[in-house]
XYZ file of C-alpha atoms in Angstrom:
520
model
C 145.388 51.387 -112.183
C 142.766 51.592 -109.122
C 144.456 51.594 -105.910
C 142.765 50.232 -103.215
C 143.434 47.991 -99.611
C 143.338 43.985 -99.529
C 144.640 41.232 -98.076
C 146.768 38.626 -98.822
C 148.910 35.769 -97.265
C 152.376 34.980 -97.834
C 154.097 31.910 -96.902
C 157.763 33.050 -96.367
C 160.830 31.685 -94.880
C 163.389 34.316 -92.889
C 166.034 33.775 -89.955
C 165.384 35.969 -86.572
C 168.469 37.022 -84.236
C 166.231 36.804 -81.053
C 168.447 37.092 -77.860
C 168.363 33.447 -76.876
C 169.787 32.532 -80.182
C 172.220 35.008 -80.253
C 173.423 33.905 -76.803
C 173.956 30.193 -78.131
C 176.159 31.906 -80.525
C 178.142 34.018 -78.405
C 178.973 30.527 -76.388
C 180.304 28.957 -79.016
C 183.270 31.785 -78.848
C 183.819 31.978 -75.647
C 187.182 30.163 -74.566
C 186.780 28.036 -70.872
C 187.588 30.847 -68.758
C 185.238 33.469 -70.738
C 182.336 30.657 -70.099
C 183.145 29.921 -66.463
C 182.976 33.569 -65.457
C 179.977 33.858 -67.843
C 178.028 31.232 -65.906
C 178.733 31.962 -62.329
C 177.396 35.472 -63.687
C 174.231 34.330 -64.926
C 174.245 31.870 -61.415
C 174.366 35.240 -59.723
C 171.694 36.759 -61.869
C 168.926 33.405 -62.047
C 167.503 32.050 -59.207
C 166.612 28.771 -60.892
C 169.595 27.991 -62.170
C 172.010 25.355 -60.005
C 175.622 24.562 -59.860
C 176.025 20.517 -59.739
C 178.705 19.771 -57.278
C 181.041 16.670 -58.062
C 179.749 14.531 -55.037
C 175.920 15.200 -56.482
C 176.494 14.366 -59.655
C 178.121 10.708 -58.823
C 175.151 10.225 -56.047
C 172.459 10.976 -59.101
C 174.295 8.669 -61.338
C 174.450 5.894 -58.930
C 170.578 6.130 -58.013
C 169.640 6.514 -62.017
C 167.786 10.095 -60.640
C 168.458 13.691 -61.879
C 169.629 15.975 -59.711
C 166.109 17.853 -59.654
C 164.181 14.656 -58.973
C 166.663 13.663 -56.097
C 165.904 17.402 -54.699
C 162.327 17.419 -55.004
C 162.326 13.994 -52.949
C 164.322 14.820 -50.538
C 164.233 18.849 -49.420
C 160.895 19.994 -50.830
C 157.261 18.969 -50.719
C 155.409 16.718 -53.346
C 154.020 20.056 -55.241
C 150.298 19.157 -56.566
C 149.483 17.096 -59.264
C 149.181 20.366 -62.015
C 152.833 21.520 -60.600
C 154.607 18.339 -60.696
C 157.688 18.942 -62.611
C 160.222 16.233 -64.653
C 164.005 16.415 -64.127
C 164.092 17.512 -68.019
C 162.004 20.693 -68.768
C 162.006 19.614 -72.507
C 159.831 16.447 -71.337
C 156.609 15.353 -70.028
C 154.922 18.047 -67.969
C 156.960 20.442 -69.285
C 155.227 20.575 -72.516
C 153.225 23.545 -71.872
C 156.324 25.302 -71.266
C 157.975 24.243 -74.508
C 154.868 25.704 -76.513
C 154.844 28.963 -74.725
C 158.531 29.326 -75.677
C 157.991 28.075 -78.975
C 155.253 30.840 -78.748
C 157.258 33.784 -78.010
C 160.110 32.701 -80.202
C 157.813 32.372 -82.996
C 159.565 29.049 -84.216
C 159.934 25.519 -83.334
C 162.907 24.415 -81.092
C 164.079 22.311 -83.133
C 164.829 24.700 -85.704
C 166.817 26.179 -82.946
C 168.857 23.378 -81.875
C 168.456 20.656 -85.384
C 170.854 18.403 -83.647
C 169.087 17.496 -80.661
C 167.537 14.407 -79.734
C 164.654 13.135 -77.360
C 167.074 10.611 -75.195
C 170.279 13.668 -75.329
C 168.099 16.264 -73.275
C 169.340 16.210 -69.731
C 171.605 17.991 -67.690
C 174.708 16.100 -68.576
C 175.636 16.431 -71.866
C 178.804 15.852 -74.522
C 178.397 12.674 -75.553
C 180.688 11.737 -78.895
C 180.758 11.040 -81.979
C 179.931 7.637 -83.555
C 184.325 8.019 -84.244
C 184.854 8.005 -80.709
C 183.605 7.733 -77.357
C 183.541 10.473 -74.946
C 184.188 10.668 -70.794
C 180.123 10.325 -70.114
C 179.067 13.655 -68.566
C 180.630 17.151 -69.541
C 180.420 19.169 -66.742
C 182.846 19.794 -64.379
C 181.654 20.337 -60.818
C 183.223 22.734 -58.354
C 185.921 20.813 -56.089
C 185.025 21.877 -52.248
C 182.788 24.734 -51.817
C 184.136 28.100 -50.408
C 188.034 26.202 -49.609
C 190.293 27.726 -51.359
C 193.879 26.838 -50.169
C 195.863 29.286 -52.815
C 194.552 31.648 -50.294
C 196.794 30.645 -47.245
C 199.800 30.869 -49.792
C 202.582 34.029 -49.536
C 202.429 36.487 -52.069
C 205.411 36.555 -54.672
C 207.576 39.680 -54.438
C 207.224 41.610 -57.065
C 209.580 44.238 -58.733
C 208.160 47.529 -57.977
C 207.547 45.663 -54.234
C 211.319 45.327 -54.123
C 211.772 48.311 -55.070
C 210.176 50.558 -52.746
C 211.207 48.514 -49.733
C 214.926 49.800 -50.724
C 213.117 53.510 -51.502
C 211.851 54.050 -47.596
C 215.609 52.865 -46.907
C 217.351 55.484 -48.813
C 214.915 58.371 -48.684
C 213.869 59.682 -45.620
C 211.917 62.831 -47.198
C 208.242 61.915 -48.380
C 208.035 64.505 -50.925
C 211.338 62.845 -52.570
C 209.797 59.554 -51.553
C 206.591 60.532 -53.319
C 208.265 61.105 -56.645
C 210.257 57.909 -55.933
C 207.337 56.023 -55.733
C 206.202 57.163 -59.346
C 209.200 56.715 -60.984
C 208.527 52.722 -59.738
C 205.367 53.391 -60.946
C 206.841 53.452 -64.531
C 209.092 50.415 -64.918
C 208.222 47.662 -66.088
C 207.825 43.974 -65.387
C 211.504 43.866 -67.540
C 212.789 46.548 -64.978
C 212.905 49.597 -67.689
C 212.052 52.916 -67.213
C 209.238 53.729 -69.639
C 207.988 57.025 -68.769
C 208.550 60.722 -69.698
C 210.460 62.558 -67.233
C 209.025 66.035 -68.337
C 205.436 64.638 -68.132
C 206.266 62.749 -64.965
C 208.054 66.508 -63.615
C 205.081 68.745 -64.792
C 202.336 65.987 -63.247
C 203.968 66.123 -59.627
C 204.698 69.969 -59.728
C 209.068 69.510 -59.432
C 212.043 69.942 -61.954
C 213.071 67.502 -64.176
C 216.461 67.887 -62.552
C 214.444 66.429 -58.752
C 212.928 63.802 -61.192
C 216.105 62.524 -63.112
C 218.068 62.792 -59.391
C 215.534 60.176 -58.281
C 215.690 57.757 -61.503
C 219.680 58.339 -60.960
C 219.189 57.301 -57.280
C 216.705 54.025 -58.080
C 218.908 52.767 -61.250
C 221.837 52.271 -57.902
C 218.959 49.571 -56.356
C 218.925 46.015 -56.928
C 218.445 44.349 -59.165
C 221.635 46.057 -61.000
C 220.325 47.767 -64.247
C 216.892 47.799 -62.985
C 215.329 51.656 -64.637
C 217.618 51.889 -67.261
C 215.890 53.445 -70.575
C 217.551 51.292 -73.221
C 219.103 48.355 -73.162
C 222.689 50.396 -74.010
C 222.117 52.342 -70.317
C 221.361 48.747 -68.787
C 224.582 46.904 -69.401
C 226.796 50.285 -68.480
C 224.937 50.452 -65.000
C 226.034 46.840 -64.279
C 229.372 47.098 -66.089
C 229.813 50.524 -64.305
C 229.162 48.192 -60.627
C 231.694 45.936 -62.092
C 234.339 47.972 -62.964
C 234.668 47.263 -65.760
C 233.254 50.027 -67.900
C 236.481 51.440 -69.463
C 236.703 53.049 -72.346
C 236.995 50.193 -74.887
C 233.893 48.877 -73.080
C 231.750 52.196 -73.685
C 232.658 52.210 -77.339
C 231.327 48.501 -77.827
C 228.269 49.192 -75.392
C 227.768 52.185 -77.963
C 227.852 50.035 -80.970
C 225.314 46.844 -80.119
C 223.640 47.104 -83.481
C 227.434 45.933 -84.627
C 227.774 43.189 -81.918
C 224.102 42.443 -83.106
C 224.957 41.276 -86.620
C 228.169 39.363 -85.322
C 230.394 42.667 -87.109
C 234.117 41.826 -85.778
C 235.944 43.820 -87.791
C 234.092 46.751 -87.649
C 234.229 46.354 -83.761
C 237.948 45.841 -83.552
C 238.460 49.013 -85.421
C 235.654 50.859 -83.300
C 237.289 49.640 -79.823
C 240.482 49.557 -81.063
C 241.267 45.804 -79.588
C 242.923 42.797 -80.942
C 240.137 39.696 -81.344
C 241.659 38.170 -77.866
C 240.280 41.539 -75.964
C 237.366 41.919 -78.098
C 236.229 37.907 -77.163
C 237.160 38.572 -73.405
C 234.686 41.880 -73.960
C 231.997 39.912 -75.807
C 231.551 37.342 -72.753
C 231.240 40.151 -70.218
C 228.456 41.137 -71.997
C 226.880 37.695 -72.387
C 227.132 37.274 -68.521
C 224.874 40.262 -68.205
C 221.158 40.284 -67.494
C 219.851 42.457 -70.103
C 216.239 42.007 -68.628
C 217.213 42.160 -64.807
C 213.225 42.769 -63.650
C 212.143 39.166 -64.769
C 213.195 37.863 -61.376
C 210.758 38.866 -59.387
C 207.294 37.636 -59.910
C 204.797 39.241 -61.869
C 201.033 38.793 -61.938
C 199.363 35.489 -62.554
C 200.370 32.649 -65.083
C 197.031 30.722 -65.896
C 198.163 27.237 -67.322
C 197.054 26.642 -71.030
C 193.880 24.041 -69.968
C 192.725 22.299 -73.414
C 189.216 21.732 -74.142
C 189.766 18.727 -75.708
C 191.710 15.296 -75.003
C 192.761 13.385 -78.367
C 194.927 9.825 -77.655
C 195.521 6.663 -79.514
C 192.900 3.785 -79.061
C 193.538 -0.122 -78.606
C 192.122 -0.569 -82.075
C 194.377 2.198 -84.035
C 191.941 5.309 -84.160
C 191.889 8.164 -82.487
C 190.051 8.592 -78.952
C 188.233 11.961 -78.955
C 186.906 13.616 -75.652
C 185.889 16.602 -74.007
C 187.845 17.814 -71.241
C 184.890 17.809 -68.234
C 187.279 20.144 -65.927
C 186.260 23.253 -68.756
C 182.595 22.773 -68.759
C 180.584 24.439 -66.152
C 177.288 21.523 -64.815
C 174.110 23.753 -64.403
C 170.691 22.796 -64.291
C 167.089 23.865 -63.371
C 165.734 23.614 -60.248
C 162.191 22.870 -61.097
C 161.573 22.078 -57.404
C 162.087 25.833 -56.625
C 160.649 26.892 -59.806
C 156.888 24.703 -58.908
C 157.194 25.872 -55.278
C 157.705 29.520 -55.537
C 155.120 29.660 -58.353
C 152.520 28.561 -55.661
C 152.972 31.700 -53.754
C 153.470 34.281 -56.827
C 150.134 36.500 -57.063
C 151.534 39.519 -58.904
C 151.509 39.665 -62.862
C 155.344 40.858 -62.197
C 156.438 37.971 -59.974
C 154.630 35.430 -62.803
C 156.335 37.554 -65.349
C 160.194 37.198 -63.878
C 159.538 33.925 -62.846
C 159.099 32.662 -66.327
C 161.663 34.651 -67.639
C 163.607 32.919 -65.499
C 162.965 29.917 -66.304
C 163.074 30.576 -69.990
C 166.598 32.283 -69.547
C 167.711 28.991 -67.290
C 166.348 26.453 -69.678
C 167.964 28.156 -72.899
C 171.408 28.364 -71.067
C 171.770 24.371 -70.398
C 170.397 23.720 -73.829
C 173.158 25.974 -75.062
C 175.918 24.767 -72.837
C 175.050 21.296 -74.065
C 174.819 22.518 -77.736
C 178.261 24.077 -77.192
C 179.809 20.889 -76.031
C 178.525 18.627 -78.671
C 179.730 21.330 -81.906
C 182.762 21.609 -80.333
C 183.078 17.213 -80.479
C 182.047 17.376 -83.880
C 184.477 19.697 -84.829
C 187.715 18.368 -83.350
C 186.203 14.558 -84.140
C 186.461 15.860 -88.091
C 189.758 17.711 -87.623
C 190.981 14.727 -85.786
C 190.177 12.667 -88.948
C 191.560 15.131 -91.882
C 194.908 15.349 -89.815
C 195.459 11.817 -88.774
C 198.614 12.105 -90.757
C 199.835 14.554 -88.260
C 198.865 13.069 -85.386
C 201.018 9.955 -86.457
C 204.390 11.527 -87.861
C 204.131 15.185 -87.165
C 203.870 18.706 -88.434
C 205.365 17.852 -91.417
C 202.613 15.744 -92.447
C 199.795 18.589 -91.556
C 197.293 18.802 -94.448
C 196.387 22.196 -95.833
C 192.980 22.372 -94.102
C 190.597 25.192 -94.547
C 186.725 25.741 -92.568
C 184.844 24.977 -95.817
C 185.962 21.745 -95.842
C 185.128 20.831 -92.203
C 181.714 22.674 -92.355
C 180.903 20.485 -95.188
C 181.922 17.394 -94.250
C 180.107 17.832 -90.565
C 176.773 19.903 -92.184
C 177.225 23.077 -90.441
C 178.132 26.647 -91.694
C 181.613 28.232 -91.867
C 180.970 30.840 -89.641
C 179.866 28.037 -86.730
C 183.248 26.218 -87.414
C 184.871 29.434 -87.298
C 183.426 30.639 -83.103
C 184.141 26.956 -82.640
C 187.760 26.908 -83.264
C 188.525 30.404 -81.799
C 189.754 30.497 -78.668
C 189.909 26.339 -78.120
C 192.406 24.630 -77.407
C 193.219 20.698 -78.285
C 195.592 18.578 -76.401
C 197.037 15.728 -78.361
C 199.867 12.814 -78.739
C 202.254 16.374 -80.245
C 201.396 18.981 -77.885
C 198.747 20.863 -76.791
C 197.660 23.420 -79.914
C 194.844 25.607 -81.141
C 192.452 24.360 -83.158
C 193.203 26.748 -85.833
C 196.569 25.650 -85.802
C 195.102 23.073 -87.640
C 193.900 25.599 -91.169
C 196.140 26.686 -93.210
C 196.596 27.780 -96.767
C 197.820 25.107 -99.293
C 200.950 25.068 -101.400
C 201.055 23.401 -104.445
C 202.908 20.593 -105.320
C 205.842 20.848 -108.094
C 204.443 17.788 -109.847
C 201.025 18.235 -109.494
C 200.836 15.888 -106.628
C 198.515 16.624 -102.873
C 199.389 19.925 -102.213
C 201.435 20.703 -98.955
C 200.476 22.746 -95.591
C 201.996 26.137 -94.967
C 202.794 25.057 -91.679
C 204.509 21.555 -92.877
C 206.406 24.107 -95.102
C 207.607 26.605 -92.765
C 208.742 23.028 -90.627
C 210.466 22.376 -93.704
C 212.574 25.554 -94.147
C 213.625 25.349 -90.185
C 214.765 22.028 -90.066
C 217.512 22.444 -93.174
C 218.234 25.988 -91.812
C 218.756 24.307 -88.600
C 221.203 21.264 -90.241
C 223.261 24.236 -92.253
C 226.824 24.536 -91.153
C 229.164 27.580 -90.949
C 230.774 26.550 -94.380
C 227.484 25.909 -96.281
C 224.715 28.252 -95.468
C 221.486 27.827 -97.438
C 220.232 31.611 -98.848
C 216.748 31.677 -99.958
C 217.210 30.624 -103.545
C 219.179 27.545 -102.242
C 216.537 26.847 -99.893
C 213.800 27.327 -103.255
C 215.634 24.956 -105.103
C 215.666 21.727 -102.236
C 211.808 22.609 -101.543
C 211.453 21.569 -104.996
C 214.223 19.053 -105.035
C 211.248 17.520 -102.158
C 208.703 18.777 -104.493
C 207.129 22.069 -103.365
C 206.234 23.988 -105.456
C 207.313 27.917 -104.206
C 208.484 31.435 -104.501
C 211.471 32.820 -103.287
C 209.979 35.772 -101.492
C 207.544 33.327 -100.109
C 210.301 31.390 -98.753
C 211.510 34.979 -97.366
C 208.536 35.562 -95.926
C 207.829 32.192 -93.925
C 211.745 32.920 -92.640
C 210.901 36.492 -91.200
C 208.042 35.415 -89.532
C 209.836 32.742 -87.514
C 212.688 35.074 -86.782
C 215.150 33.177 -88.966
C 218.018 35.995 -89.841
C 219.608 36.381 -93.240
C 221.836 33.737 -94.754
C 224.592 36.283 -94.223
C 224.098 37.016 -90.548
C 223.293 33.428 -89.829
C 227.004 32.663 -91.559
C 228.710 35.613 -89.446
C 226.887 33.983 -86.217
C 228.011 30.461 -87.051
C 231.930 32.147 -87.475
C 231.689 33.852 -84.613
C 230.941 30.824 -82.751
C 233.541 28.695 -84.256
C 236.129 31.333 -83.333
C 235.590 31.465 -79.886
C 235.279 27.530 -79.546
C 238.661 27.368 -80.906
């Protein structure tokens, strides 16, 4: 065989992770927050991109202009006939600009974004699907502009705050105060102690002895219990400042893994009490806080906001939406764009302009690629669980991302970013979309096999009907799943009951005594 150099062509097909495409695919993962602070980064970053305020976007849509065209008639002059720019840089003039991308991406843009279509480019987009109608634009403008009235608002006390205002009370001496203000250092939001005094004695240079004083000396503060170690040391500080820490009362603080499983007998013999004493010494305990640093505020509770609105229409189906409040409104300014290009001499300037605007254009593309996936995906979850939506979770349909890729044309792993992270609000709370996939369990007569999550309903709601003289144990619970044919296991049944914190049949029936005892 002669070896020797030619050349051929090769017509080939292959997929290229260039940056642009893989930030379209980090959107779709991003939860609302993630993609606000995302965008007011990249605001930061791009000159050309621009926030659309609330007031700007209703004047555009009243006038039928674009933002850009309402800018460029108003603040800027008319640039020359080669620079005039469109509102839409996927239009018109802007051709030139889609073939250099096209160009440098070495593909077509359609290949990029299949879904798109000539009268959907714009800087408003989530539309709906042909199932239901949507709320018109998707973005949700800043309210105000640098107002914030949360700012004018007092701080909320917190624990450790608290505590160290009672600290510079009781201790005059810094270097005491300084370890004092350590050992706060270590409690936590629940008010425990959750250090290690000989790593806490050895890092400031004292004795364990100065260290433990000082723990002693905080655990007297208020709240009562607040930098106790266990939950054993938290009750005896606050029975201790009740008086009422005798020694019956030590013995049953000693012994909470008894009280725990509802053991009555064993904690008669252990106290040595009669049940009348050991009932009076059981509700002293229940009136103590056994997490005394919950009230005082901790950091910041951000409300559960869902990215999409599902509720009943006039003619029986379901209303699907995007929620506009989650979706940042960028676009363009080509106005700024055509009139800075003018001036720029310098291949560097030319070069960072246009990687501007590349970068600018891609992220509003994405944003409204984003917006529509995620409206196709809750449309078709919407439809495969319209069962649920009518009569609950125990109508939820095993569900899985195959089945929802398929049915909408898209791959599993794009369902998959789409679904993590978002959040649906509909007529039965608001829930994660994966809340919606689940494994399937089969039916005992061959019949449409049942959700997971329907099952684990199931198993709560006759645990929850049991009474004190007829508790259901696992293989009783077995046998009515497949009296109400589901097919399952036993140490499945188990299993779904652990994971919801269900006890055993036998503590739940020494629970249910207990409590019948004291009512009477």
């Amino acid at each position: 065989m002669v070896l020797s150099p030619k050349l051929e062509f090769r017509q080939s097909q292959s997929l290229v992770m260039t940056p642009q495409l893989m930030q379209a695919i980090k959107l779709l993962q991003l939860s609302n927050m993630e993609l606000v602070a995302y965008v007011e980064a990249e605001l930061e970053r791009n000159p050309l991109l621009e926030r659309i305020t609330e007031g700007e976007g209703a004047a555009d849509a009243a006038s039928g202009e674009t933002p850009s065209e309402t800018a460029q008639r108003d603040d800027a002059p008319a640039p020359e006939p080669e620079a005039a720019v469109s509102g839409d840089w996927m239009e018109g003039n802007m051709e030139p600009s889609r073939a250099a991308m096209e160009t440098r991406l070495d593909t077509d843009l359609g290949n990029v974004f299949p879904d798109d279509a000539p009268a959907d480019r714009g800087a408003s987009g989530g539309g709906s699907t042909g199932q239901s109608p949507s709320t018109g634009e998707w973005g949700g403008g800043e309210r105000g502009e640098d107002y914030n009235p949360e700012a004018f608002l007092t701080a909320e006390m917190t624990l450790a705050d608290h505590l160290e205002a009672q600290l510079a009370v009781a201790v005059s001496d810094p270097a005491r105060r300084l370890i004092g203000v350590n050992v706060i250092g270590l409690i936590d939001e629940a008010g425990y102690f959750t250090g290690d005094l000989d790593q806490l004695a050895e890092q400031l240079g004292v004795s364990r002895a100065d260290v433990e004083a000082m723990l002693k000396l905080i655990q007297t503060f208020e709240p009562s219990g607040v930098g106790a170690r266990n939950l054993a040391e938290c009750l005896a500080i606050q029975l201790r400042e009740r008086d009422r820490f005798d020694p019956a009362m030590q013995a049953l603080v000693a012994n909470l893994e008894l009280l725990a499983r509802h053991d009555r007998n064993a904690l008669k013999r252990v106290c040595a009490v009669d049940n009348e004493d050991l009932a009076d010494m059981i509700g002293e305990i229940r009136r103590l806080d056994p997490k005394p640093g919950l009230a005082f505020g901790t950091g910041v509770v951000h409300p559960l906001v869902p990215d999409v609105y599902v509720r009943p229409g006039t003619d029986g189906t379901w209303l699907v939406e995007l929620n506009s409040e989650t979706l940042p409104r960028v676009l363009v300014n080509q106005t700024y764009h055509a009139t800075v290009a003018k001036v720029a001499r310098s291949a560097e300037d030319k070069s960072f302009l246009a990687e501007c605007l590349q970068s600018a254009s891609w992220l509003t593309r994405s944003l409204d690629q984003r917006a529509r996936t995620i409206l196709k995906v809750a449309s078709e979850i919407v439809r495969q669980q319209d069962a649920f939506l009518l009569h609950g979770v125990r109508y939820l349909r095993p569900l899985n991302l195959r089945t929802v890729a398929d049915a909408i044309g898209m791959h599993e792993s794009t369902v998959s970013r789409v679904t993590s992270n978002k959040y649906i609000s509909t007529p039965r709370g608001v829930v994660e979309m994966k809340f919606f996939f689940s494994s399937a369990i089969s039916a005992s007569g061959g019949g449409e096999a049942h959700s997971a999550e329907a099952v684990r309903h199931r198993i709560k709601l006759l645990i929850e009907a049991e009474s004190a003289d007829d508790v259901l144990s696992d293989d009783t619970l077995v046998q009515k799943l497949k009296e109400a044919g589901i097919d399952i296991a036993r140490r499945t049944v188990a299993k779904y009951r652990e994971g919801m914190n269900i006890p055993s049949s036998v503590q739940r029936r020494r629970e249910k005594m207990a409590l019948r005892s004291e009512a009477s």
